[in-house]
PDB file of C-alpha atoms in Angstrom:
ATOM      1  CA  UNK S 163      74.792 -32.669 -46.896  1.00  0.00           C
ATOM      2  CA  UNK S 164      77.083 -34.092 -44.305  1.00  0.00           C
ATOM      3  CA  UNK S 165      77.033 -36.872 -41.683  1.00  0.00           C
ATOM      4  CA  UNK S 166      75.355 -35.643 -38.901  1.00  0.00           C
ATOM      5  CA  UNK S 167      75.485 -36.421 -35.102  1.00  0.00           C
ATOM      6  CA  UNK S 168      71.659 -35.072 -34.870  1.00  0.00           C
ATOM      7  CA  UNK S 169      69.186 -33.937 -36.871  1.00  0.00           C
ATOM      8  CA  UNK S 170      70.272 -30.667 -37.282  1.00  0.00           C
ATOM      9  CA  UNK S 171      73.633 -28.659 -36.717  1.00  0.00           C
ATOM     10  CA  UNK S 172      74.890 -25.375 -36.940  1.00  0.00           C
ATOM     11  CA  UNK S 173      78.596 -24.219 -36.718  1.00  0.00           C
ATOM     12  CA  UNK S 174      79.470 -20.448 -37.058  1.00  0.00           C
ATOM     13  CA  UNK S 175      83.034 -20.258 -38.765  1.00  0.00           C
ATOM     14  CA  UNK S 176      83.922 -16.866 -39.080  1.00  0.00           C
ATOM     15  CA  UNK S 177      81.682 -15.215 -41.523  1.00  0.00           C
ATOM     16  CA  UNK S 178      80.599 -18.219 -42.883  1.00  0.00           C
ATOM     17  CA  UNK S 179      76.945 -20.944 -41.258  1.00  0.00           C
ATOM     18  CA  UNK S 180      77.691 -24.126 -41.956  1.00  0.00           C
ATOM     19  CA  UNK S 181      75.140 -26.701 -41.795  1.00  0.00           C
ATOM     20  CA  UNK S 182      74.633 -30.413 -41.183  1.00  0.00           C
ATOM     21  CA  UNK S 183      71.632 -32.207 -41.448  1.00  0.00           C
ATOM     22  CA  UNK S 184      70.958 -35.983 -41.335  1.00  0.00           C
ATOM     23  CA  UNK S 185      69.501 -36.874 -44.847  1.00  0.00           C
ATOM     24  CA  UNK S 186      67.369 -39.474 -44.110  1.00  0.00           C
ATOM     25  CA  UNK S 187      65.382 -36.821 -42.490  1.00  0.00           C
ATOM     26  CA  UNK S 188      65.696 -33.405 -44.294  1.00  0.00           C
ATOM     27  CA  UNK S 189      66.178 -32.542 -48.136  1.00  0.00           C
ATOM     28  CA  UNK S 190      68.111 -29.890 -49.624  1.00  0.00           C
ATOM     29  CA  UNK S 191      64.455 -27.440 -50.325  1.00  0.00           C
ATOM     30  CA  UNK S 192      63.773 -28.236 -46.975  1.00  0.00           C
ATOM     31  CA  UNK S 193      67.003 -27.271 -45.257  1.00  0.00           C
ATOM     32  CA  UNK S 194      66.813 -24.470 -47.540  1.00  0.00           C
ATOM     33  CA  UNK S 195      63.708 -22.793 -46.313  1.00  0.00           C
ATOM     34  CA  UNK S 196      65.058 -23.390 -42.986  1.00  0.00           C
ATOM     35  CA  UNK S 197      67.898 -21.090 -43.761  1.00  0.00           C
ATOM     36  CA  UNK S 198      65.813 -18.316 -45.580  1.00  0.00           C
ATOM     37  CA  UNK S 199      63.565 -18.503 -42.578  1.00  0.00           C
ATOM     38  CA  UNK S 200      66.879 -17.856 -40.249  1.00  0.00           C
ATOM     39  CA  UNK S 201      67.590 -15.111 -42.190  1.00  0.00           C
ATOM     40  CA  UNK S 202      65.147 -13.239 -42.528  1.00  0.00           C
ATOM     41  CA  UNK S 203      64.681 -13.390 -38.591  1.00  0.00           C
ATOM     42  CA  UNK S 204      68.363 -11.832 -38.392  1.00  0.00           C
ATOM     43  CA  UNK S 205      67.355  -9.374 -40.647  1.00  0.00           C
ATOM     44  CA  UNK S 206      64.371  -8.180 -38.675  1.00  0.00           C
ATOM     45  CA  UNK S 207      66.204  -8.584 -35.478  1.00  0.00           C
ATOM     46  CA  UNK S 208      69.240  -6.158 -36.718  1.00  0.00           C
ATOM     47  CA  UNK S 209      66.092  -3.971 -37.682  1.00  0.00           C
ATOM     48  CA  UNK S 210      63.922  -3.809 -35.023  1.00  0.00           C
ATOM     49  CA  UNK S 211      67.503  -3.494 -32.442  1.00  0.00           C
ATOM     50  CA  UNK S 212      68.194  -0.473 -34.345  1.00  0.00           C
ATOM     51  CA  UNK S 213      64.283   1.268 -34.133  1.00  0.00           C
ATOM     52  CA  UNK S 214      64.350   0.623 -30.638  1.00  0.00           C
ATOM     53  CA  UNK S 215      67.719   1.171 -29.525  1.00  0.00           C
ATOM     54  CA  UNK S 216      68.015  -1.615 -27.284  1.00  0.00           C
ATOM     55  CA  UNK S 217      67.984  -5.326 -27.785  1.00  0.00           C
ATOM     56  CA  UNK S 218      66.420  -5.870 -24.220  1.00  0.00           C
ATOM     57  CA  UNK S 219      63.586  -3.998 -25.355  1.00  0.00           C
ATOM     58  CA  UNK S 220      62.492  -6.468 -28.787  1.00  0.00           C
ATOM     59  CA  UNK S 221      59.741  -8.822 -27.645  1.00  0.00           C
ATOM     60  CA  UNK S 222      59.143 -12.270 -28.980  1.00  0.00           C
ATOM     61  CA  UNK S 223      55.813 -10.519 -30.790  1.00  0.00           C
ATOM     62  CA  UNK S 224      58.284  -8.075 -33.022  1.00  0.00           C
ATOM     63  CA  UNK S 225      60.051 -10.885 -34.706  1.00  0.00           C
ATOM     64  CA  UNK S 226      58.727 -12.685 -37.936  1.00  0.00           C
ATOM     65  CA  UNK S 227      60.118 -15.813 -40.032  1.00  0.00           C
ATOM     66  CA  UNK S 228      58.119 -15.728 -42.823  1.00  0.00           C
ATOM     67  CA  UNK S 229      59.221 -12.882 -46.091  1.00  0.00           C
ATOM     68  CA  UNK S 230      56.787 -10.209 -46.285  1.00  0.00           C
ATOM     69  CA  UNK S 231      55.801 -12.028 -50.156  1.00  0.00           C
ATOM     70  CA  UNK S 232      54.618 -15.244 -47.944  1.00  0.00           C
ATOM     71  CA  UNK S 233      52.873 -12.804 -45.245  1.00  0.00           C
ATOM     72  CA  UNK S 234      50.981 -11.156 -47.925  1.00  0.00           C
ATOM     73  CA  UNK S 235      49.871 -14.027 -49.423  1.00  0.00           C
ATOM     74  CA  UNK S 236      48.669 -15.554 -46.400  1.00  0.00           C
ATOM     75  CA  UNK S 237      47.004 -12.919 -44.779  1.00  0.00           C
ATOM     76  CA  UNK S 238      44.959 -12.344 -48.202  1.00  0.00           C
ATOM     77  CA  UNK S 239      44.562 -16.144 -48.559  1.00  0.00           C
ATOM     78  CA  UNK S 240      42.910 -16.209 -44.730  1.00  0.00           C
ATOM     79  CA  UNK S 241      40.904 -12.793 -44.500  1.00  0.00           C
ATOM     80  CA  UNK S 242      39.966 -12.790 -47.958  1.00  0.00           C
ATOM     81  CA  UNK S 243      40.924  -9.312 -48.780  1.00  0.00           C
ATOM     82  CA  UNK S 244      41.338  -8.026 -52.291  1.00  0.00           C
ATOM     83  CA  UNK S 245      42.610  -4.770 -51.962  1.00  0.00           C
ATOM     84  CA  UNK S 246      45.226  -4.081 -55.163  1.00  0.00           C
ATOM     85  CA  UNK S 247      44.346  -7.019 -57.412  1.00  0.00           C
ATOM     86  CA  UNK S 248      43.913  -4.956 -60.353  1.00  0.00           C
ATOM     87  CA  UNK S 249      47.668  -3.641 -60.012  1.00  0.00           C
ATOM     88  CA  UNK S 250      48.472  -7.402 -60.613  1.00  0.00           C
ATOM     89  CA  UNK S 251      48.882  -9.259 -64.502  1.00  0.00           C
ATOM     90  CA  UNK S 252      45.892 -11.270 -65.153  1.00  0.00           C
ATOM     91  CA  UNK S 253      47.605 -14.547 -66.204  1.00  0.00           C
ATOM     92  CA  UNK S 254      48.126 -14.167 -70.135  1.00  0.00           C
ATOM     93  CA  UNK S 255      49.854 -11.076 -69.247  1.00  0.00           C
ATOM     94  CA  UNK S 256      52.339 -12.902 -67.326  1.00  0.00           C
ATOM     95  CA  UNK S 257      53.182 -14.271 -70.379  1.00  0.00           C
ATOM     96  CA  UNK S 258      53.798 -10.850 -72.364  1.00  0.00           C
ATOM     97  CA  UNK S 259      55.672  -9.325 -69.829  1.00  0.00           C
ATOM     98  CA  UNK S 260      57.962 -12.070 -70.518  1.00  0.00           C
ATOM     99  CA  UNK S 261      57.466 -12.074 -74.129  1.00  0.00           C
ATOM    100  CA  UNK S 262      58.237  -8.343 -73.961  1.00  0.00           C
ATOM    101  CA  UNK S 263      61.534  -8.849 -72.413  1.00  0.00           C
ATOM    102  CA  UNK S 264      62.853 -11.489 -74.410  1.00  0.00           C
ATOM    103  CA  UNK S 265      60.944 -12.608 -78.194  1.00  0.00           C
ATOM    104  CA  UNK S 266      63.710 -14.484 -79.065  1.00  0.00           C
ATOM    105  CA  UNK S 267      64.113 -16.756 -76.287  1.00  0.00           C
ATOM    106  CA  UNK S 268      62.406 -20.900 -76.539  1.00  0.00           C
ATOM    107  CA  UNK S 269      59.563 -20.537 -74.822  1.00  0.00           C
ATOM    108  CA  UNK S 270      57.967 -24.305 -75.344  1.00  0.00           C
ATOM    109  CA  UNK S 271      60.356 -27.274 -76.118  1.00  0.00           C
ATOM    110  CA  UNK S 272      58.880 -30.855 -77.175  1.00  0.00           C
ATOM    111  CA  UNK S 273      61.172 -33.459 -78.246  1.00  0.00           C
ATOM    112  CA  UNK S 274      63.449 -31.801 -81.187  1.00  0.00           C
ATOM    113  CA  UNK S 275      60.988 -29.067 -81.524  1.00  0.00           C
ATOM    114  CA  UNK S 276      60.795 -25.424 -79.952  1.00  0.00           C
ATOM    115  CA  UNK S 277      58.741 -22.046 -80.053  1.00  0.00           C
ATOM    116  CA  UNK S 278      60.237 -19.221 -78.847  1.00  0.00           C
ATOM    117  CA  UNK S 279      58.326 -16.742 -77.005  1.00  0.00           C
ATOM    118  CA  UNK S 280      57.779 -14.253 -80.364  1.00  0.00           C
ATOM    119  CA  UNK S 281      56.386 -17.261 -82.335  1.00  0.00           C
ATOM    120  CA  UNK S 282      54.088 -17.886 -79.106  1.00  0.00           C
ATOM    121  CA  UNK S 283      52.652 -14.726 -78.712  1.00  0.00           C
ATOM    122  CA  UNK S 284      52.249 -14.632 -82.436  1.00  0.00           C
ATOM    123  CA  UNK S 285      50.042 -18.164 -82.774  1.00  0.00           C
ATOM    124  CA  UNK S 286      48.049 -17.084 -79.991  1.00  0.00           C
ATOM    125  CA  UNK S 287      47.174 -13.344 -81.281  1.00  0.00           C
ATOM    126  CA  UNK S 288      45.837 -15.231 -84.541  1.00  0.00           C
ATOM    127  CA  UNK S 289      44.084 -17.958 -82.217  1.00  0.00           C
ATOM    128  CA  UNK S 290      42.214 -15.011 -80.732  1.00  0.00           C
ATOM    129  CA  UNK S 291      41.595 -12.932 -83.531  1.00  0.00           C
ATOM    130  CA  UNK S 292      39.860 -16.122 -84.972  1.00  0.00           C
ATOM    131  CA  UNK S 293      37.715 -16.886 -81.807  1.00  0.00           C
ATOM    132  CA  UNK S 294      36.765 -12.921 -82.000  1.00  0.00           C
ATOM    133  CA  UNK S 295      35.758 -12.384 -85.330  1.00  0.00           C
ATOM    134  CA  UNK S 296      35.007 -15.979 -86.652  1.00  0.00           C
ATOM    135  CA  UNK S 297      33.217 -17.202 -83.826  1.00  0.00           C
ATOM    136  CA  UNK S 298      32.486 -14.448 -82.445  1.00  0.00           C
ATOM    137  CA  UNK S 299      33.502 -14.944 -78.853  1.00  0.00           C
ATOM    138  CA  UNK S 300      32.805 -12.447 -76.169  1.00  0.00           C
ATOM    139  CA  UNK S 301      34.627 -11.158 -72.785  1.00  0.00           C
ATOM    140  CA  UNK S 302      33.471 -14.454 -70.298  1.00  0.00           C
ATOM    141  CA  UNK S 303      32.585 -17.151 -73.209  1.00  0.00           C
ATOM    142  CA  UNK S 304      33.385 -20.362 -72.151  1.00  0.00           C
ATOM    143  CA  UNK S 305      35.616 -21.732 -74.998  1.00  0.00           C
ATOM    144  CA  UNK S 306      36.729 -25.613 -74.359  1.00  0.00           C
ATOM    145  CA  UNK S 307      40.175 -27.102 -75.637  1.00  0.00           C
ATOM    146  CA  UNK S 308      40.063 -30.687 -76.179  1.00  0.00           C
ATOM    147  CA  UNK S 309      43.855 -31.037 -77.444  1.00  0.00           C
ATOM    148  CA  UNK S 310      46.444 -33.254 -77.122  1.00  0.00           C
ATOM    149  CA  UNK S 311      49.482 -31.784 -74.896  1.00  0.00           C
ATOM    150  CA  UNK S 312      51.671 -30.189 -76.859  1.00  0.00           C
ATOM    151  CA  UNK S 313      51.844 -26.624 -78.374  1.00  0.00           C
ATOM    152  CA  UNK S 314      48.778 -25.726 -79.507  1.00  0.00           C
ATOM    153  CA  UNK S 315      47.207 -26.773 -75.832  1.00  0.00           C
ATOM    154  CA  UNK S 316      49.152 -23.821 -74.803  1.00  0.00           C
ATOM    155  CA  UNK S 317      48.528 -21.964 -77.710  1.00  0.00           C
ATOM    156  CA  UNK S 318      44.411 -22.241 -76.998  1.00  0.00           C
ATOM    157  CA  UNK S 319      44.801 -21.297 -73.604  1.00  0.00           C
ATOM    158  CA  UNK S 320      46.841 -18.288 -74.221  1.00  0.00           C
ATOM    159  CA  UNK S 321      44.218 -17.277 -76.954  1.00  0.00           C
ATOM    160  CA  UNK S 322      41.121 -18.165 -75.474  1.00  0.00           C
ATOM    161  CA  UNK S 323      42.660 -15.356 -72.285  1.00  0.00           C
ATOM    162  CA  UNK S 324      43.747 -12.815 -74.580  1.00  0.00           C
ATOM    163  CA  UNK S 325      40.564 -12.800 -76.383  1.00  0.00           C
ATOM    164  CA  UNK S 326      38.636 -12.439 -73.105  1.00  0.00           C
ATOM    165  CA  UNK S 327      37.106 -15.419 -72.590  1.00  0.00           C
ATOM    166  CA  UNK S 328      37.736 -18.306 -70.029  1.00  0.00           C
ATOM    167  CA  UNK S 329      38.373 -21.694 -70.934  1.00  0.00           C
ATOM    168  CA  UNK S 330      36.999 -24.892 -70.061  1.00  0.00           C
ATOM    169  CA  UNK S 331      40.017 -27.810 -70.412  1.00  0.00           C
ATOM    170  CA  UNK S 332      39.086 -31.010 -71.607  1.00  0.00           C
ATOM    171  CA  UNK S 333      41.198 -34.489 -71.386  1.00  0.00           C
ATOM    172  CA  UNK S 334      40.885 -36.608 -74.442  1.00  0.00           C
ATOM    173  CA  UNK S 335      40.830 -39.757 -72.204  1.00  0.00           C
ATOM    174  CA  UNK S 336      37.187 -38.294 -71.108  1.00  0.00           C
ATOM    175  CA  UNK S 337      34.544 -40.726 -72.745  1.00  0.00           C
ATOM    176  CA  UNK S 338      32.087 -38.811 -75.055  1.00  0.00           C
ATOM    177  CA  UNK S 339      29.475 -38.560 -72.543  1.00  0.00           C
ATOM    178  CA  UNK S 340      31.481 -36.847 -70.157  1.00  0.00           C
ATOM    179  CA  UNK S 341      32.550 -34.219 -72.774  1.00  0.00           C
ATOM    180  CA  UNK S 342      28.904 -33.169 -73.821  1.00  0.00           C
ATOM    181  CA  UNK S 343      27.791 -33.446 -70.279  1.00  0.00           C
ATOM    182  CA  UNK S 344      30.660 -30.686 -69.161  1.00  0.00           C
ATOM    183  CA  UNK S 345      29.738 -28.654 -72.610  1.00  0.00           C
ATOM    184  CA  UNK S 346      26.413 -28.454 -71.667  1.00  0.00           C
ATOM    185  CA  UNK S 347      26.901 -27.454 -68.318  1.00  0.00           C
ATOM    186  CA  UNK S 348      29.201 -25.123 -68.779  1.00  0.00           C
ATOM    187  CA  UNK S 349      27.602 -23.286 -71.792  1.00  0.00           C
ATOM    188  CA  UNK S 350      30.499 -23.621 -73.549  1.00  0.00           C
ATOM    189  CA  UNK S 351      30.534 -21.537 -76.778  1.00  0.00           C
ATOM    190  CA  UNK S 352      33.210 -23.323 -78.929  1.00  0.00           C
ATOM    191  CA  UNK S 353      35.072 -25.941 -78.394  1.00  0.00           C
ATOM    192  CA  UNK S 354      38.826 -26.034 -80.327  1.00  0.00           C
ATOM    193  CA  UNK S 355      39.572 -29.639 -80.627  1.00  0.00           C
ATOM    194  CA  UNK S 356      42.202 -31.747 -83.331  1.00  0.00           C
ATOM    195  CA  UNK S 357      41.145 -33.368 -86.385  1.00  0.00           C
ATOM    196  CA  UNK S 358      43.475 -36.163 -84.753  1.00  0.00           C
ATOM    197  CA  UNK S 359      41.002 -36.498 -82.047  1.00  0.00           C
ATOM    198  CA  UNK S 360      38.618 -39.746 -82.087  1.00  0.00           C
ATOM    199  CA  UNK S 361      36.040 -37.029 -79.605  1.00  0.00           C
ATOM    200  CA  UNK S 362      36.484 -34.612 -82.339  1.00  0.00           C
ATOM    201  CA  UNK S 363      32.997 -34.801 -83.316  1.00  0.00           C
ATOM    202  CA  UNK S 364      31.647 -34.352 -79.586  1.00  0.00           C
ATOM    203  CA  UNK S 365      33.518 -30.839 -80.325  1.00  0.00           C
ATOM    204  CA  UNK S 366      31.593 -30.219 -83.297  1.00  0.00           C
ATOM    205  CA  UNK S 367      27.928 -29.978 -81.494  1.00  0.00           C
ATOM    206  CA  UNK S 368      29.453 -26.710 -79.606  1.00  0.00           C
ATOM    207  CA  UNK S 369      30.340 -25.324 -82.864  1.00  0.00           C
ATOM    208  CA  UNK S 370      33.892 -26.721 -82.784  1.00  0.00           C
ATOM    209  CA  UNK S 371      37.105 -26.387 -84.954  1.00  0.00           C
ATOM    210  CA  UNK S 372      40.528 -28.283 -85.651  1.00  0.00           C
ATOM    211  CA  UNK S 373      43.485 -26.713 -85.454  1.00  0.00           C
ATOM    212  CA  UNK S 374      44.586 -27.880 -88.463  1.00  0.00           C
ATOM    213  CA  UNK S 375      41.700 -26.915 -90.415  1.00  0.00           C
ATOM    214  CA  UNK S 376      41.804 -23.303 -90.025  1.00  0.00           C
ATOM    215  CA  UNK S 377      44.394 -20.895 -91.500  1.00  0.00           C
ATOM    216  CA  UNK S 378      44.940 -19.108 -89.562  1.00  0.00           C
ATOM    217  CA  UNK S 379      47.840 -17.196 -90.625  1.00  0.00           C
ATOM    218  CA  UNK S 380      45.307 -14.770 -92.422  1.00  0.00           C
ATOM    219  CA  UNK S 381      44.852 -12.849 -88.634  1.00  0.00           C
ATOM    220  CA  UNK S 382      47.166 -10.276 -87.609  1.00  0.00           C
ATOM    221  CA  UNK S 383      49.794 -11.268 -85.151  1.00  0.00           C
ATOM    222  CA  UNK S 384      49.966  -8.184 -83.315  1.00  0.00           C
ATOM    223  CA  UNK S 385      48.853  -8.191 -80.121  1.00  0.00           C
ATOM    224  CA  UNK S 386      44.943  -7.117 -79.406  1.00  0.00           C
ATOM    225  CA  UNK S 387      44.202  -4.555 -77.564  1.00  0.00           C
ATOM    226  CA  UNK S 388      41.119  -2.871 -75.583  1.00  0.00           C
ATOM    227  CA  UNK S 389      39.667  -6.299 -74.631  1.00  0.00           C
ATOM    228  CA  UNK S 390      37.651  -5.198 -71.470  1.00  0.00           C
ATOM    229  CA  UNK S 391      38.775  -8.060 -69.449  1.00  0.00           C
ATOM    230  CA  UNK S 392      40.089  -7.973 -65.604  1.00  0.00           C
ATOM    231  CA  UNK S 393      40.545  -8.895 -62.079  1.00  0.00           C
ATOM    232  CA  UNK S 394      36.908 -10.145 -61.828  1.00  0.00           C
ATOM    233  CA  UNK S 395      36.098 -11.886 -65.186  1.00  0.00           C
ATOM    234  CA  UNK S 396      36.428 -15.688 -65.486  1.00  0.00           C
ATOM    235  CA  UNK S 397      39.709 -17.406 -66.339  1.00  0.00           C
ATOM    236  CA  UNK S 398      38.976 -20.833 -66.748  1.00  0.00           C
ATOM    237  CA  UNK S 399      35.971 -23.785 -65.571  1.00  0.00           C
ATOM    238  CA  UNK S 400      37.664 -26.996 -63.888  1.00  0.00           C
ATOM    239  CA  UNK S 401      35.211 -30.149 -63.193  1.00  0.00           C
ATOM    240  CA  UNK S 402      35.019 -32.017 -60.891  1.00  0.00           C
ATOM    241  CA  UNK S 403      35.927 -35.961 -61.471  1.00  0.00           C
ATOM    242  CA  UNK S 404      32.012 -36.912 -60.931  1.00  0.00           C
ATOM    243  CA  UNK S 405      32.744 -40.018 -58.846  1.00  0.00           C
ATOM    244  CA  UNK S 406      29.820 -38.813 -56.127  1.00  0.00           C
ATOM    245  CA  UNK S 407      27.613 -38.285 -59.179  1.00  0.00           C
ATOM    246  CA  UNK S 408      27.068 -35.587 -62.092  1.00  0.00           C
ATOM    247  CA  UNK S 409      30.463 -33.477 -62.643  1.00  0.00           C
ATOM    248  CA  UNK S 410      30.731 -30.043 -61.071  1.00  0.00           C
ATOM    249  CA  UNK S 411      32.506 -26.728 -62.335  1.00  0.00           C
ATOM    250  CA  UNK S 412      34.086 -24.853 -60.449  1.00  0.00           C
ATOM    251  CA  UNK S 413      34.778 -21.144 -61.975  1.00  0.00           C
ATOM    252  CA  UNK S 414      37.943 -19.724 -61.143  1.00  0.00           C
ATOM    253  CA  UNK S 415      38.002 -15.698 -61.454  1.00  0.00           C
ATOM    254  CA  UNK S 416      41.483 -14.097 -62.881  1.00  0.00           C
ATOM    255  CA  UNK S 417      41.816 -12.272 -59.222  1.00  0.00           C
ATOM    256  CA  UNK S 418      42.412 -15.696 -57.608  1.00  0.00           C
ATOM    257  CA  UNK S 419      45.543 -16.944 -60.684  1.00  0.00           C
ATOM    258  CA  UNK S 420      46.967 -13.035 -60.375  1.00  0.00           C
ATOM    259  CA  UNK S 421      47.870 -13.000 -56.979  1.00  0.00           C
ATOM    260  CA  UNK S 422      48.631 -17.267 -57.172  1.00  0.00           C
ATOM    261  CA  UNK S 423      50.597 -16.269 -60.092  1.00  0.00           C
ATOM    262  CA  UNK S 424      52.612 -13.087 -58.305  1.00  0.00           C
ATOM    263  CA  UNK S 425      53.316 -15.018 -55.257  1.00  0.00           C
ATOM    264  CA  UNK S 426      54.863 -17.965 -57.263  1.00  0.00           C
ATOM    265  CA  UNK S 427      57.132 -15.825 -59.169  1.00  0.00           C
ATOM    266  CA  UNK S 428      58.185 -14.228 -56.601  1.00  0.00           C
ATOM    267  CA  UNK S 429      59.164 -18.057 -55.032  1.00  0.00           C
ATOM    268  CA  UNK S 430      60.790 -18.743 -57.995  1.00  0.00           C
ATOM    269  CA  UNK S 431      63.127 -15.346 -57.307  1.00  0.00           C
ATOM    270  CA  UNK S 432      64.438 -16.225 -54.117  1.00  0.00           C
ATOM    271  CA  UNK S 433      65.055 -20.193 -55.554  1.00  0.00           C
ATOM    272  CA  UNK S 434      67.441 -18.156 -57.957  1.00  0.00           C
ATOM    273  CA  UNK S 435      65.601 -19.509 -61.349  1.00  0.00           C
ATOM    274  CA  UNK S 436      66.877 -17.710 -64.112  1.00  0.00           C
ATOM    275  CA  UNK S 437      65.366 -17.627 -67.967  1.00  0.00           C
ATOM    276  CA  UNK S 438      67.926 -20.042 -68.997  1.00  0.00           C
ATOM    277  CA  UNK S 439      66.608 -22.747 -67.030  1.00  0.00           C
ATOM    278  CA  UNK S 440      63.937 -25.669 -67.993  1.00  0.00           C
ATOM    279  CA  UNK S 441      61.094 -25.670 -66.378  1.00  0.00           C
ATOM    280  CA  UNK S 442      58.959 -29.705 -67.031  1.00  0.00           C
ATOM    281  CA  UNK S 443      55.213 -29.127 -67.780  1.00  0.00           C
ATOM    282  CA  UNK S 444      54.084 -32.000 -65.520  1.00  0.00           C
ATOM    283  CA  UNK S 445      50.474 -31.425 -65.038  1.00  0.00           C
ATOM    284  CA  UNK S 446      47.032 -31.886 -67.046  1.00  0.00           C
ATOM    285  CA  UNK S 447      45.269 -29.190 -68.264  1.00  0.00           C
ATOM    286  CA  UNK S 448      42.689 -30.419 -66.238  1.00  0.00           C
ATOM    287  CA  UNK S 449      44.830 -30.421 -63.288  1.00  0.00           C
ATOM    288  CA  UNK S 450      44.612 -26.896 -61.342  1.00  0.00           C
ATOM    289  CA  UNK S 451      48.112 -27.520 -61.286  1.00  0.00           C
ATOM    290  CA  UNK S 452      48.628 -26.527 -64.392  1.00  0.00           C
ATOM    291  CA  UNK S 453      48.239 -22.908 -63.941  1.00  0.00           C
ATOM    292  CA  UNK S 454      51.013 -22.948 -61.440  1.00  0.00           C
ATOM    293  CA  UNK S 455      53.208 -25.198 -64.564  1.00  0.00           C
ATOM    294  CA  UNK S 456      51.635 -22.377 -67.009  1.00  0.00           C
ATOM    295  CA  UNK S 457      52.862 -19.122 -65.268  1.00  0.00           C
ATOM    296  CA  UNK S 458      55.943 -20.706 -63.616  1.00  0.00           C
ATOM    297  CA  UNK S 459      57.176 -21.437 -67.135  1.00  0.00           C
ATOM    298  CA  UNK S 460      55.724 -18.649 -69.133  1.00  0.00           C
ATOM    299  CA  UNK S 461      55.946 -15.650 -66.794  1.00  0.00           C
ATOM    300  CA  UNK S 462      59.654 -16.959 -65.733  1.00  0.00           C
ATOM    301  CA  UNK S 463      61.118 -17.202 -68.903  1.00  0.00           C
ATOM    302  CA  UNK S 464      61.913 -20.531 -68.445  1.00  0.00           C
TER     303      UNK S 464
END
């Protein structure tokens, strides 16, 4: 940023656009955007110059600001259109392709601890397994996680996906009430909850489990297969805070995080974010912001 006579100023020197923009007004993302926005107007100017043959003959209605990413995800945000969802990653699978590309790499930092993504995909495989063949949990089960943030949160989440089923996220600061009340409504199956947790019993009447009562290092880590899960299944059940009366959930199909998830990544692309980078888990579980922290994160390689 420089000292700026107005808002905004542009100087061409040579090959080079230097801007000045008064801070008090503008910050760097924003000035930013301004400049992808600029470019990518050149770059369909040049183009559309060059299809017609003549700059006198490109109308106002032939240019376009916005990257074709941000056009696609508007236009199926507005119309509703759902053409080519299943060629996106359901949201776990965000998380393999990454885990695919590099095991060895942290994937979850807290404090002096880590988890790469190998150790990751690992706990979660086992997670799943469990929820499969122990509690037999089926493709759309709701499956609650009433965990403290930390690892296994994400582990649970992770698992509860990969074994087909949606989950429901609880905050420990809920009273007791408010738990069963969600549960019930919900039809939650299981709930996976922490021995360390004073609501650990409210997890028990929906045939819950600790974490740190099961072993479950006796399930295979490999990675399950043939789960007949996709675009139009249930990923997770947010509710409502309940200030205007009884909570309400609100089910959230994988079709809606896919295409959330692609266009994010995308974002993250042109913001040059690279897998060395941190990326700060800010949001509840109970947040829908948290699926933007999950995949940002996870599908990044942050």
């Amino acid at each position: 940023f420089f000292v700026s006579q107005s808002d905004l100023e542009f100087t061409v020197d040579n090959d080079k656009l230097i801007v000045k923009a008064r801070e008090s007004i503008w910050n760097q993302s924003s000035v930013q955007r301004f400049l992808d926005y600029y470019v990518e107007l050149l770059k369909v100017l040049v183009s559309k110059v060059t299809e017609k043959g003549n700059a006198s003959l490109v109308t106002i209605s032939d240019l376009m600001i916005l990257p074709q990413s941000q056009r696609t995800f508007l236009d199926l945000a507005l119309t509703g259109r759902t053409e080519n969802w299943e060629s996106h990653l359901l949201m776990h699978e965000f998380f393999e392709k990454s885990v695919d590309t590099f095991p060895n790499l942290i994937a979850l930092r807290l404090m002096e601890k880590t988890m790469t993504y190998g150790q990751l995909e690992a706990s979660s495989n086992r997670m799943a397994r469990y929820l499969i063949e122990d509690c037999n949990v089926k493709v759309e089960d709701r499956v609650g996680i009433l965990l403290p943030r930390g690892f296994d949160q994400i582990v649970a989440v992770l698992a509860i996906l990969k074994a087909g089923a949606a989950y429901v996220p609880l905050d420990d600061a809920y009273p007791k009430s408010r738990i069963i009340s969600i549960g019930e409504d919900s039809g939650m199956h299981v709930c996976i909850s922490s021995k360390h947790n004073n609501l650990c019993s409210s997890a028990d009447q929906f045939g819950g489990f600790s974490v740190e009562e099961v072993s479950f290092d006796k399930k295979s880590p490999d990675r399950l297969v043939d789960i007949p899960v996709g675009p139009r299944n249930l990923c997770y059940v947010l509710f409502t805070s309940g200030s205007t009366g009884r909570p309400k959930g609100v089910e959230i199909e994988h079709r809606s995080v896919s295409n959330y998830g692609q266009y994010i990544l995308e974002s993250f692309a042109r913001c040059k974010i690279v897998v060395e980078d941190n990326i700060l888990l800010t949001s509840r579980l109970t947040w829908d912001s948290s699926v933007q922290d999950i995949i940002c994160a996870l599908g990044s390689g942050g």
